[in-house]
Amino acid sequence: MGRHSTGTGSPRWPLAVGLLVVTVAAMAAILGGAAARRSGGAGGATTAPRPVSAVTPLSFEGAAGPPERWPRWGMTHTQYSVTEDEPAAAERARAELGARPVVQNQHIMGFGAGNPEPEPGAYDFSSLDERVRLMAETGAAPVLTLCCAPDWMKGGRPGATDWSLLEVAPRREHFADFARLAAAVARRYPNIRHFIVWNEFKGFWDGPRREWNAAAYTELYNQVYDALKAVNPAIKVGGPYVPVASRAGDAAGSEVAGPWGAVDPKVLKAVDYWLRHKRGADFVVVDGGVTGEDGRSRPDEFGALGKFGAMTTWLRERSGLPVWWAEFYPLPCASLEPGGACPALDWDERRRTAVTAAALIELAASGADTALYWDTHRPKTRDCPLCLWSGDDGTPRPALALLRDFAHRFPEGTEPVAVDVSTPQVRALGGVGRTIVVNTTDRRLTARVDGRELTLKPYEVRWTDR
């Protein structure tokens, strides 16, 4: 799974993988609650909230406004973004982001945003305003992820923010408070119409049962859904944003399997529960990567991408809803943090770009509606292989170029066109006016693509006229 950075002013620390993440989250919830009880924290007590109607909407004079046609492809801002770059680098990066609109997503707390409600009814949208303004000024199709929760909603002391407890879920008695916060956020940013509820089931692990607590998550989701629709029925809401863990070996216990492995049945069970008990939804959300629980990608880095297509197909058939990948990780990395296990960091850029392009082809061909790249941006840093732009001077990286090209060639309503290719070592897909072609080998290769002979360099990604 992806490794996440926390919020402004907090240390960069990794999100653990698989069962470790949920074990840590569960322990944090227990210890955090105990600490709150010892210190006389807020506990289950609520304070009379300020009415959502009192929140002042944020307007953007002169902003480009979201694109008329949903671009489908884009990125998530994390701890650092353009807003933390030096002026010259920021100006170049802003221009690159705005050159062709993509989807841009931001969490409401953590991952670059401060605590939006440090005390009950006392809103502080300053850092979130900055990120939302960035999205507006660069013409993004904007999305907000409704995660994470202020400390007082999870047993902490009002006015305090312990970033080490970011992944703890709100207590059940505060679900209504979190829904009210979601409504306040929606009122604050009336230009944003797409909201994802929570992130990766953080804090919703049932330790004794060793499975996701889909019932508790769905209860929170339903309250948030109702609150958002009350603000504006045109708002689109999605969940459950469950991490799609997979494993190698016997696939008999899973409905979603292939040469790459099998999706953990606990994931499918959680999705099924949410689908049966949700109040409503406009799209279904998951996230995941190609690395299995054993840390490997099977049968190779390109074959492993079949997981994205298989899971997308299952979700479309099961839900009948548009499928979103809130995070997709095509490279064989157990961690994106500095010092983490990521063999792809030792590859040359052509190979990484080819794998990312092939992943986007897999997602588009299987009918994914939206896919968001988890950016790992670091300011003042030129050497950042997985970043979307250079923190040194703002120049775009190949991954950003891919996202912009896919947003242009495979926007909302576009049916991808299957392309006849003479060898399986070349992958191709037709979009609006152009076909993307990827050489998945480390050698020069000649292939016939839709009757046309092409000679491709090792790991070359090329757009050709249709």
mmCIF file of C-alpha atoms in Angstrom, residues 42-383:
data_model
loop_
_atom_site.group_PDB
_atom_site.id
_atom_site.type_symbol
_atom_site.label_atom_id
_atom_site.label_comp_id
_atom_site.label_asym_id
_atom_site.label_seq_id
_atom_site.Cartn_x
_atom_site.Cartn_y
_atom_site.Cartn_z
ATOM 1 C CA ALA A 42 -13.562 15.480 25.981
ATOM 2 C CA GLY A 43 -14.659 11.837 25.932
ATOM 3 C CA GLY A 44 -18.222 11.539 24.772
ATOM 4 C CA ALA A 45 -19.235 15.064 25.755
ATOM 5 C CA THR A 46 -20.260 17.357 22.930
ATOM 6 C CA THR A 47 -20.421 21.123 22.829
ATOM 7 C CA ALA A 48 -23.279 23.011 21.219
ATOM 8 C CA PRO A 49 -21.919 23.464 17.672
ATOM 9 C CA ARG A 50 -21.954 26.645 15.697
ATOM 10 C CA PRO A 51 -24.553 26.203 12.936
ATOM 11 C CA VAL A 52 -23.135 25.225 9.574
ATOM 12 C CA SER A 53 -25.055 28.113 8.050
ATOM 13 C CA ALA A 54 -22.685 30.475 9.904
ATOM 14 C CA VAL A 55 -19.698 29.257 7.858
ATOM 15 C CA THR A 56 -18.658 31.827 5.250
ATOM 16 C CA PRO A 57 -18.285 30.383 1.727
ATOM 17 C CA LEU A 58 -14.905 30.974 0.113
ATOM 18 C CA SER A 59 -15.020 32.676 -3.271
ATOM 19 C CA PHE A 60 -12.282 32.750 -5.902
ATOM 20 C CA GLU A 61 -12.204 35.906 -7.969
ATOM 21 C CA GLY A 62 -10.375 35.432 -11.240
ATOM 22 C CA ALA A 63 -9.876 31.687 -10.761
ATOM 23 C CA ALA A 64 -10.086 29.506 -13.845
ATOM 24 C CA GLY A 65 -12.924 27.371 -12.505
ATOM 25 C CA PRO A 66 -13.249 23.597 -12.855
ATOM 26 C CA PRO A 67 -13.303 22.088 -16.345
ATOM 27 C CA GLU A 68 -16.697 21.447 -17.936
ATOM 28 C CA ARG A 69 -15.779 17.827 -18.686
ATOM 29 C CA TRP A 70 -14.526 15.609 -15.853
ATOM 30 C CA PRO A 71 -10.866 14.814 -16.682
ATOM 31 C CA ARG A 72 -10.877 11.516 -14.687
ATOM 32 C CA TRP A 73 -7.115 11.418 -14.129
ATOM 33 C CA GLY A 74 -5.165 13.376 -11.544
ATOM 34 C CA MET A 75 -3.356 13.515 -8.247
ATOM 35 C CA THR A 76 -3.570 13.933 -4.497
ATOM 36 C CA HIS A 77 -1.682 16.698 -2.710
ATOM 37 C CA THR A 78 0.189 15.509 0.364
ATOM 38 C CA GLN A 79 2.287 17.108 3.089
ATOM 39 C CA TYR A 80 4.172 19.329 0.672
ATOM 40 C CA SER A 81 2.897 20.881 -2.545
ATOM 41 C CA VAL A 82 3.220 24.015 -4.642
ATOM 42 C CA THR A 83 2.153 26.031 -1.617
ATOM 43 C CA GLU A 84 5.442 25.133 0.103
ATOM 44 C CA ASP A 85 7.757 25.676 -2.905
ATOM 45 C CA GLU A 86 10.072 28.624 -3.418
ATOM 46 C CA PRO A 87 8.412 31.391 -5.508
ATOM 47 C CA ALA A 88 10.152 30.635 -8.819
ATOM 48 C CA ALA A 89 9.562 26.891 -8.560
ATOM 49 C CA ALA A 90 5.980 27.448 -7.423
ATOM 50 C CA GLU A 91 5.229 29.717 -10.378
ATOM 51 C CA ARG A 92 6.510 27.112 -12.861
ATOM 52 C CA ALA A 93 4.681 24.246 -11.116
ATOM 53 C CA ARG A 94 1.418 26.213 -10.994
ATOM 54 C CA ALA A 95 1.716 26.904 -14.707
ATOM 55 C CA GLU A 96 2.304 23.203 -15.427
ATOM 56 C CA LEU A 97 -0.649 22.124 -13.285
ATOM 57 C CA GLY A 98 -2.875 24.667 -14.981
ATOM 58 C CA ALA A 99 -1.689 23.943 -18.530
ATOM 59 C CA ARG A 100 -4.163 21.076 -18.851
ATOM 60 C CA PRO A 101 -6.751 20.509 -16.082
ATOM 61 C CA VAL A 102 -6.521 17.314 -14.048
ATOM 62 C CA VAL A 103 -8.338 16.080 -10.962
ATOM 63 C CA GLN A 104 -6.736 17.409 -7.767
ATOM 64 C CA ASN A 105 -7.564 15.976 -4.344
ATOM 65 C CA GLN A 106 -6.826 17.267 -0.842
ATOM 66 C CA HIS A 107 -7.542 15.825 2.630
ATOM 67 C CA ILE A 108 -9.254 18.132 5.112
ATOM 68 C CA MET A 109 -6.825 17.324 7.962
ATOM 69 C CA GLY A 110 -3.288 16.018 7.696
ATOM 70 C CA PHE A 111 -1.500 15.440 4.397
ATOM 71 C CA GLY A 112 -0.769 19.139 4.111
ATOM 72 C CA ALA A 113 -3.766 20.574 5.982
ATOM 73 C CA GLY A 114 -3.977 21.593 9.622
ATOM 74 C CA ASN A 115 -6.727 20.799 12.110
ATOM 75 C CA PRO A 116 -9.954 22.299 10.663
ATOM 76 C CA GLU A 117 -11.846 22.270 13.984
ATOM 77 C CA PRO A 118 -9.427 22.265 16.951
ATOM 78 C CA GLU A 119 -12.335 22.856 19.345
ATOM 79 C CA PRO A 120 -16.037 22.112 18.834
ATOM 80 C CA GLY A 121 -17.488 24.752 16.532
ATOM 81 C CA ALA A 122 -14.198 26.689 16.282
ATOM 82 C CA TYR A 123 -13.208 26.292 12.633
ATOM 83 C CA ASP A 124 -9.755 27.001 11.247
ATOM 84 C CA PHE A 125 -9.766 26.582 7.484
ATOM 85 C CA SER A 126 -6.627 28.661 6.842
ATOM 86 C CA SER A 127 -4.317 25.908 5.559
ATOM 87 C CA LEU A 128 -7.129 24.090 3.751
ATOM 88 C CA ASP A 129 -8.125 27.386 2.125
ATOM 89 C CA GLU A 130 -4.619 27.645 0.714
ATOM 90 C CA ARG A 131 -4.767 24.203 -0.901
ATOM 91 C CA VAL A 132 -8.304 24.705 -2.236
ATOM 92 C CA ARG A 133 -7.255 28.074 -3.653
ATOM 93 C CA LEU A 134 -4.356 26.337 -5.431
ATOM 94 C CA MET A 135 -6.786 23.898 -7.033
ATOM 95 C CA ALA A 136 -9.096 26.711 -8.117
ATOM 96 C CA GLU A 137 -6.309 28.851 -9.557
ATOM 97 C CA THR A 138 -4.869 25.952 -11.580
ATOM 98 C CA GLY A 139 -8.247 25.033 -13.074
ATOM 99 C CA ALA A 140 -8.459 21.654 -11.356
ATOM 100 C CA ALA A 141 -11.413 19.343 -11.103
ATOM 101 C CA PRO A 142 -11.388 19.580 -7.280
ATOM 102 C CA VAL A 143 -11.989 16.767 -4.777
ATOM 103 C CA LEU A 144 -11.853 16.744 -0.987
ATOM 104 C CA THR A 145 -11.198 13.642 1.095
ATOM 105 C CA LEU A 146 -13.054 13.877 4.413
ATOM 106 C CA CYS A 147 -10.247 12.625 6.621
ATOM 107 C CA CYS A 148 -9.026 12.959 9.242
ATOM 108 C CA ALA A 149 -10.804 13.851 12.528
ATOM 109 C CA PRO A 150 -9.929 16.477 15.167
ATOM 110 C CA ASP A 151 -8.592 15.060 18.431
ATOM 111 C CA TRP A 152 -11.647 15.941 20.515
ATOM 112 C CA MET A 153 -13.757 13.653 18.299
ATOM 113 C CA LYS A 154 -11.600 10.663 19.213
ATOM 114 C CA GLY A 155 -11.084 11.150 22.936
ATOM 115 C CA GLY A 156 -8.463 13.886 22.910
ATOM 116 C CA ARG A 157 -8.422 17.290 24.532
ATOM 117 C CA PRO A 158 -10.162 20.184 22.744
ATOM 118 C CA GLY A 159 -7.638 22.645 21.379
ATOM 119 C CA ALA A 160 -4.834 20.068 21.129
ATOM 120 C CA THR A 161 -3.612 18.192 18.055
ATOM 121 C CA ASP A 162 -1.519 15.051 18.485
ATOM 122 C CA TRP A 163 -0.421 14.224 14.955
ATOM 123 C CA SER A 164 0.746 10.759 15.984
ATOM 124 C CA LEU A 165 -2.947 9.876 16.415
ATOM 125 C CA LEU A 166 -3.974 11.118 12.992
ATOM 126 C CA GLU A 167 -5.129 7.661 11.882
ATOM 127 C CA VAL A 168 -7.514 7.148 14.810
ATOM 128 C CA ALA A 169 -11.173 7.214 13.790
ATOM 129 C CA PRO A 170 -13.731 9.427 15.528
ATOM 130 C CA ARG A 171 -15.671 7.758 18.327
ATOM 131 C CA ARG A 172 -19.184 6.655 17.528
ATOM 132 C CA GLU A 173 -20.693 9.347 19.758
ATOM 133 C CA HIS A 174 -18.868 11.897 17.589
ATOM 134 C CA PHE A 175 -19.951 10.582 14.194
ATOM 135 C CA ALA A 176 -22.594 13.318 14.073
ATOM 136 C CA ASP A 177 -19.923 15.909 14.910
ATOM 137 C CA PHE A 178 -17.765 14.675 12.047
ATOM 138 C CA ALA A 179 -20.752 14.789 9.698
ATOM 139 C CA ARG A 180 -21.388 18.366 10.797
ATOM 140 C CA LEU A 181 -17.726 19.201 10.069
ATOM 141 C CA ALA A 182 -18.128 17.647 6.609
ATOM 142 C CA ALA A 183 -21.162 19.856 6.004
ATOM 143 C CA ALA A 184 -19.208 22.921 7.173
ATOM 144 C CA VAL A 185 -16.415 22.059 4.722
ATOM 145 C CA ALA A 186 -18.935 21.649 1.895
ATOM 146 C CA ARG A 187 -20.466 25.038 2.710
ATOM 147 C CA ARG A 188 -17.009 26.640 2.912
ATOM 148 C CA TYR A 189 -16.086 25.413 -0.585
ATOM 149 C CA PRO A 190 -19.230 25.542 -2.752
ATOM 150 C CA ASN A 191 -17.134 25.075 -5.917
ATOM 151 C CA ILE A 192 -16.239 21.518 -4.804
ATOM 152 C CA ARG A 193 -18.832 18.902 -5.688
ATOM 153 C CA HIS A 194 -16.911 15.628 -5.146
ATOM 154 C CA PHE A 195 -16.215 14.268 -1.660
ATOM 155 C CA ILE A 196 -14.589 11.011 -0.539
ATOM 156 C CA VAL A 197 -15.566 9.825 2.945
ATOM 157 C CA TRP A 198 -12.582 8.901 5.105
ATOM 158 C CA ASN A 199 -9.320 7.228 4.051
ATOM 159 C CA GLU A 200 -8.343 3.537 3.976
ATOM 160 C CA PHE A 201 -10.694 2.563 6.832
ATOM 161 C CA LYS A 202 -8.237 4.210 9.234
ATOM 162 C CA GLY A 203 -9.164 3.190 12.786
ATOM 163 C CA PHE A 204 -11.905 0.822 11.598
ATOM 164 C CA TRP A 205 -10.177 -2.477 12.236
ATOM 165 C CA ASP A 206 -11.935 -5.088 14.393
ATOM 166 C CA GLY A 207 -8.988 -6.689 16.188
ATOM 167 C CA PRO A 208 -10.818 -9.606 17.842
ATOM 168 C CA ARG A 209 -12.503 -10.567 14.568
ATOM 169 C CA ARG A 210 -9.407 -9.776 12.510
ATOM 170 C CA GLU A 211 -11.399 -7.997 9.842
ATOM 171 C CA TRP A 212 -12.517 -4.535 8.826
ATOM 172 C CA ASN A 213 -15.305 -2.996 10.905
ATOM 173 C CA ALA A 214 -17.422 -2.151 7.883
ATOM 174 C CA ALA A 215 -20.530 -1.629 10.022
ATOM 175 C CA ALA A 216 -18.958 1.209 12.016
ATOM 176 C CA TYR A 217 -17.497 2.818 8.903
ATOM 177 C CA THR A 218 -20.831 2.626 7.093
ATOM 178 C CA GLU A 219 -22.599 4.245 10.037
ATOM 179 C CA LEU A 220 -20.156 7.164 9.821
ATOM 180 C CA TYR A 221 -20.460 7.264 6.034
ATOM 181 C CA ASN A 222 -24.258 7.429 6.108
ATOM 182 C CA GLN A 223 -24.281 10.362 8.494
ATOM 183 C CA VAL A 224 -21.725 12.219 6.353
ATOM 184 C CA TYR A 225 -23.667 11.390 3.180
ATOM 185 C CA ASP A 226 -26.872 12.850 4.609
ATOM 186 C CA ALA A 227 -25.070 15.960 5.870
ATOM 187 C CA LEU A 228 -23.446 16.668 2.510
ATOM 188 C CA LYS A 229 -26.633 16.147 0.521
ATOM 189 C CA ALA A 230 -28.418 18.524 2.896
ATOM 190 C CA VAL A 231 -25.917 21.232 1.975
ATOM 191 C CA ASN A 232 -26.328 20.619 -1.756
ATOM 192 C CA PRO A 233 -28.083 17.625 -3.345
ATOM 193 C CA ALA A 234 -25.783 18.024 -6.375
ATOM 194 C CA ILE A 235 -22.739 17.058 -4.294
ATOM 195 C CA LYS A 236 -21.320 13.663 -5.269
ATOM 196 C CA VAL A 237 -20.247 11.383 -2.421
ATOM 197 C CA GLY A 238 -18.175 8.206 -2.510
ATOM 198 C CA GLY A 239 -16.742 5.499 -0.282
ATOM 199 C CA PRO A 240 -15.624 3.204 1.255
ATOM 200 C CA TYR A 241 -11.957 3.883 0.269
ATOM 201 C CA VAL A 242 -10.814 0.474 1.520
ATOM 202 C CA PRO A 243 -7.203 -0.621 0.808
ATOM 203 C CA VAL A 244 -7.154 -3.528 -1.649
ATOM 204 C CA ALA A 245 -4.625 -5.910 -0.110
ATOM 205 C CA SER A 246 -3.656 -9.006 -2.101
ATOM 206 C CA ARG A 247 -1.627 -12.146 -1.592
ATOM 207 C CA ALA A 248 0.032 -14.858 -3.653
ATOM 208 C CA GLY A 249 -0.917 -18.530 -3.595
ATOM 209 C CA ASP A 250 -4.294 -20.238 -3.387
ATOM 210 C CA ALA A 251 -6.984 -18.007 -4.875
ATOM 211 C CA ALA A 252 -9.897 -20.321 -4.035
ATOM 212 C CA GLY A 253 -11.127 -18.085 -1.205
ATOM 213 C CA SER A 254 -11.273 -14.897 -3.294
ATOM 214 C CA GLU A 255 -13.595 -13.767 -6.078
ATOM 215 C CA VAL A 256 -10.889 -11.537 -7.549
ATOM 216 C CA ALA A 257 -7.731 -13.354 -8.598
ATOM 217 C CA GLY A 258 -5.232 -13.732 -11.429
ATOM 218 C CA PRO A 259 -1.567 -14.452 -12.145
ATOM 219 C CA TRP A 260 -0.759 -11.488 -9.907
ATOM 220 C CA GLY A 261 -2.398 -13.147 -6.848
ATOM 221 C CA ALA A 262 -5.766 -12.817 -5.093
ATOM 222 C CA VAL A 263 -7.520 -9.951 -3.333
ATOM 223 C CA ASP A 264 -7.919 -10.506 0.411
ATOM 224 C CA PRO A 265 -11.523 -11.726 0.968
ATOM 225 C CA LYS A 266 -11.787 -9.372 3.967
ATOM 226 C CA VAL A 267 -11.581 -6.468 1.532
ATOM 227 C CA LEU A 268 -14.382 -7.812 -0.659
ATOM 228 C CA LYS A 269 -16.516 -8.523 2.417
ATOM 229 C CA ALA A 270 -16.120 -4.922 3.604
ATOM 230 C CA VAL A 271 -17.069 -3.542 0.201
ATOM 231 C CA ASP A 272 -20.113 -5.827 0.026
ATOM 232 C CA TYR A 273 -21.296 -4.716 3.465
ATOM 233 C CA TRP A 274 -20.994 -1.055 2.504
ATOM 234 C CA LEU A 275 -22.825 -1.622 -0.770
ATOM 235 C CA ARG A 276 -25.729 -3.304 1.037
ATOM 236 C CA HIS A 277 -26.071 -0.788 3.869
ATOM 237 C CA LYS A 278 -24.992 2.595 2.471
ATOM 238 C CA ARG A 279 -27.609 5.334 2.350
ATOM 239 C CA GLY A 280 -26.545 6.202 -1.167
ATOM 240 C CA ALA A 281 -23.406 6.798 -3.225
ATOM 241 C CA ASP A 282 -22.356 8.463 -6.449
ATOM 242 C CA PHE A 283 -19.153 6.440 -6.878
ATOM 243 C CA VAL A 284 -17.267 3.605 -5.199
ATOM 244 C CA VAL A 285 -13.705 4.181 -3.976
ATOM 245 C CA VAL A 286 -10.755 1.875 -3.302
ATOM 246 C CA ASP A 287 -6.991 2.179 -3.290
ATOM 247 C CA GLY A 288 -4.089 -0.191 -3.647
ATOM 248 C CA GLY A 289 -0.861 -1.203 -5.287
ATOM 249 C CA VAL A 290 0.710 -4.123 -7.096
ATOM 250 C CA THR A 291 2.856 -5.272 -4.183
ATOM 251 C CA GLY A 292 1.360 -8.275 -2.390
ATOM 252 C CA GLU A 293 1.489 -9.021 1.308
ATOM 253 C CA ASP A 294 4.793 -10.840 0.757
ATOM 254 C CA GLY A 295 6.355 -7.677 -0.706
ATOM 255 C CA ARG A 296 6.540 -9.020 -4.264
ATOM 256 C CA SER A 297 4.890 -8.164 -7.580
ATOM 257 C CA ARG A 298 3.865 -11.152 -9.687
ATOM 258 C CA PRO A 299 4.567 -12.334 -12.290
ATOM 259 C CA ASP A 300 6.585 -9.206 -13.079
ATOM 260 C CA GLU A 301 6.068 -5.459 -12.830
ATOM 261 C CA PHE A 302 3.853 -5.354 -15.944
ATOM 262 C CA GLY A 303 1.906 -8.561 -15.297
ATOM 263 C CA ALA A 304 1.148 -7.365 -11.764
ATOM 264 C CA LEU A 305 -0.890 -4.481 -13.184
ATOM 265 C CA GLY A 306 -3.692 -6.925 -13.970
ATOM 266 C CA LYS A 307 -4.810 -6.472 -10.371
ATOM 267 C CA PHE A 308 -6.093 -2.985 -11.200
ATOM 268 C CA GLY A 309 -8.195 -4.266 -14.086
ATOM 269 C CA ALA A 310 -9.563 -7.283 -12.208
ATOM 270 C CA MET A 311 -10.604 -5.254 -9.156
ATOM 271 C CA THR A 312 -12.111 -2.485 -11.287
ATOM 272 C CA THR A 313 -14.191 -5.009 -13.226
ATOM 273 C CA TRP A 314 -15.426 -6.655 -10.003
ATOM 274 C CA LEU A 315 -16.393 -3.301 -8.514
ATOM 275 C CA ARG A 316 -18.250 -2.184 -11.622
ATOM 276 C CA GLU A 317 -20.201 -5.430 -11.815
ATOM 277 C CA ARG A 318 -20.897 -5.533 -8.081
ATOM 278 C CA SER A 319 -21.904 -1.916 -7.547
ATOM 279 C CA GLY A 320 -23.073 -0.475 -10.856
ATOM 280 C CA LEU A 321 -21.261 2.706 -9.775
ATOM 281 C CA PRO A 322 -18.341 4.623 -11.274
ATOM 282 C CA VAL A 323 -15.095 3.221 -9.862
ATOM 283 C CA TRP A 324 -12.467 5.500 -8.333
ATOM 284 C CA TRP A 325 -8.925 4.561 -7.355
ATOM 285 C CA ALA A 326 -8.191 7.228 -4.748
ATOM 286 C CA GLU A 327 -4.587 5.984 -4.763
ATOM 287 C CA PHE A 328 -2.976 3.619 -7.227
ATOM 288 C CA TYR A 329 0.584 2.346 -6.867
ATOM 289 C CA PRO A 330 1.869 0.707 -10.061
ATOM 290 C CA LEU A 331 5.485 0.380 -8.958
ATOM 291 C CA PRO A 332 6.710 -2.477 -6.750
ATOM 292 C CA CYS A 333 7.196 -0.407 -3.620
ATOM 293 C CA ALA A 334 6.359 -1.381 -0.062
ATOM 294 C CA SER A 335 7.102 2.204 0.977
ATOM 295 C CA LEU A 336 7.349 5.587 -0.709
ATOM 296 C CA GLU A 337 9.073 7.167 2.268
ATOM 297 C CA PRO A 338 12.830 7.880 2.156
ATOM 298 C CA GLY A 339 14.676 4.705 3.152
ATOM 299 C CA GLY A 340 11.633 2.507 2.472
ATOM 300 C CA ALA A 341 11.630 -0.666 0.394
ATOM 301 C CA CYS A 342 11.128 0.447 -3.201
ATOM 302 C CA PRO A 343 13.190 -1.383 -5.832
ATOM 303 C CA ALA A 344 11.749 0.895 -8.523
ATOM 304 C CA LEU A 345 13.804 3.783 -7.159
ATOM 305 C CA ASP A 346 16.864 2.023 -8.600
ATOM 306 C CA TRP A 347 15.311 1.783 -12.079
ATOM 307 C CA ASP A 348 15.937 4.384 -14.724
ATOM 308 C CA GLU A 349 13.144 6.838 -15.346
ATOM 309 C CA ARG A 350 12.097 5.248 -18.657
ATOM 310 C CA ARG A 351 11.217 1.979 -16.925
ATOM 311 C CA ARG A 352 9.229 3.663 -14.153
ATOM 312 C CA THR A 353 7.372 5.764 -16.720
ATOM 313 C CA ALA A 354 6.565 2.713 -18.855
ATOM 314 C CA VAL A 355 5.083 0.862 -15.859
ATOM 315 C CA THR A 356 3.005 3.899 -14.859
ATOM 316 C CA ALA A 357 1.748 4.309 -18.441
ATOM 317 C CA ALA A 358 0.831 0.615 -18.634
ATOM 318 C CA ALA A 359 -1.064 0.950 -15.338
ATOM 319 C CA LEU A 360 -3.079 3.872 -16.697
ATOM 320 C CA ILE A 361 -3.867 1.797 -19.794
ATOM 321 C CA GLU A 362 -5.064 -1.073 -17.556
ATOM 322 C CA LEU A 363 -7.276 1.276 -15.538
ATOM 323 C CA ALA A 364 -8.719 2.965 -18.614
ATOM 324 C CA ALA A 365 -9.353 -0.296 -20.478
ATOM 325 C CA SER A 366 -11.150 -1.851 -17.482
ATOM 326 C CA GLY A 367 -13.439 1.165 -17.119
ATOM 327 C CA ALA A 368 -12.069 2.964 -14.063
ATOM 328 C CA ASP A 369 -13.769 6.345 -13.808
ATOM 329 C CA THR A 370 -11.101 8.234 -11.871
ATOM 330 C CA ALA A 371 -7.531 7.446 -10.795
ATOM 331 C CA LEU A 372 -5.432 9.635 -8.517
ATOM 332 C CA TYR A 373 -1.635 9.584 -8.255
ATOM 333 C CA TRP A 374 -0.268 9.945 -4.713
ATOM 334 C CA ASP A 375 2.303 12.717 -5.028
ATOM 335 C CA THR A 376 5.452 12.541 -2.869
ATOM 336 C CA HIS A 377 6.552 16.120 -3.488
ATOM 337 C CA ARG A 378 9.452 17.576 -1.522
ATOM 338 C CA PRO A 379 10.333 21.292 -1.786
ATOM 339 C CA LYS A 380 13.850 22.372 -2.813
ATOM 340 C CA THR A 381 14.584 18.850 -4.035
ATOM 341 C CA ARG A 382 15.572 18.012 -7.599
ATOM 342 C CA ASP A 383 16.100 14.285 -7.005
#
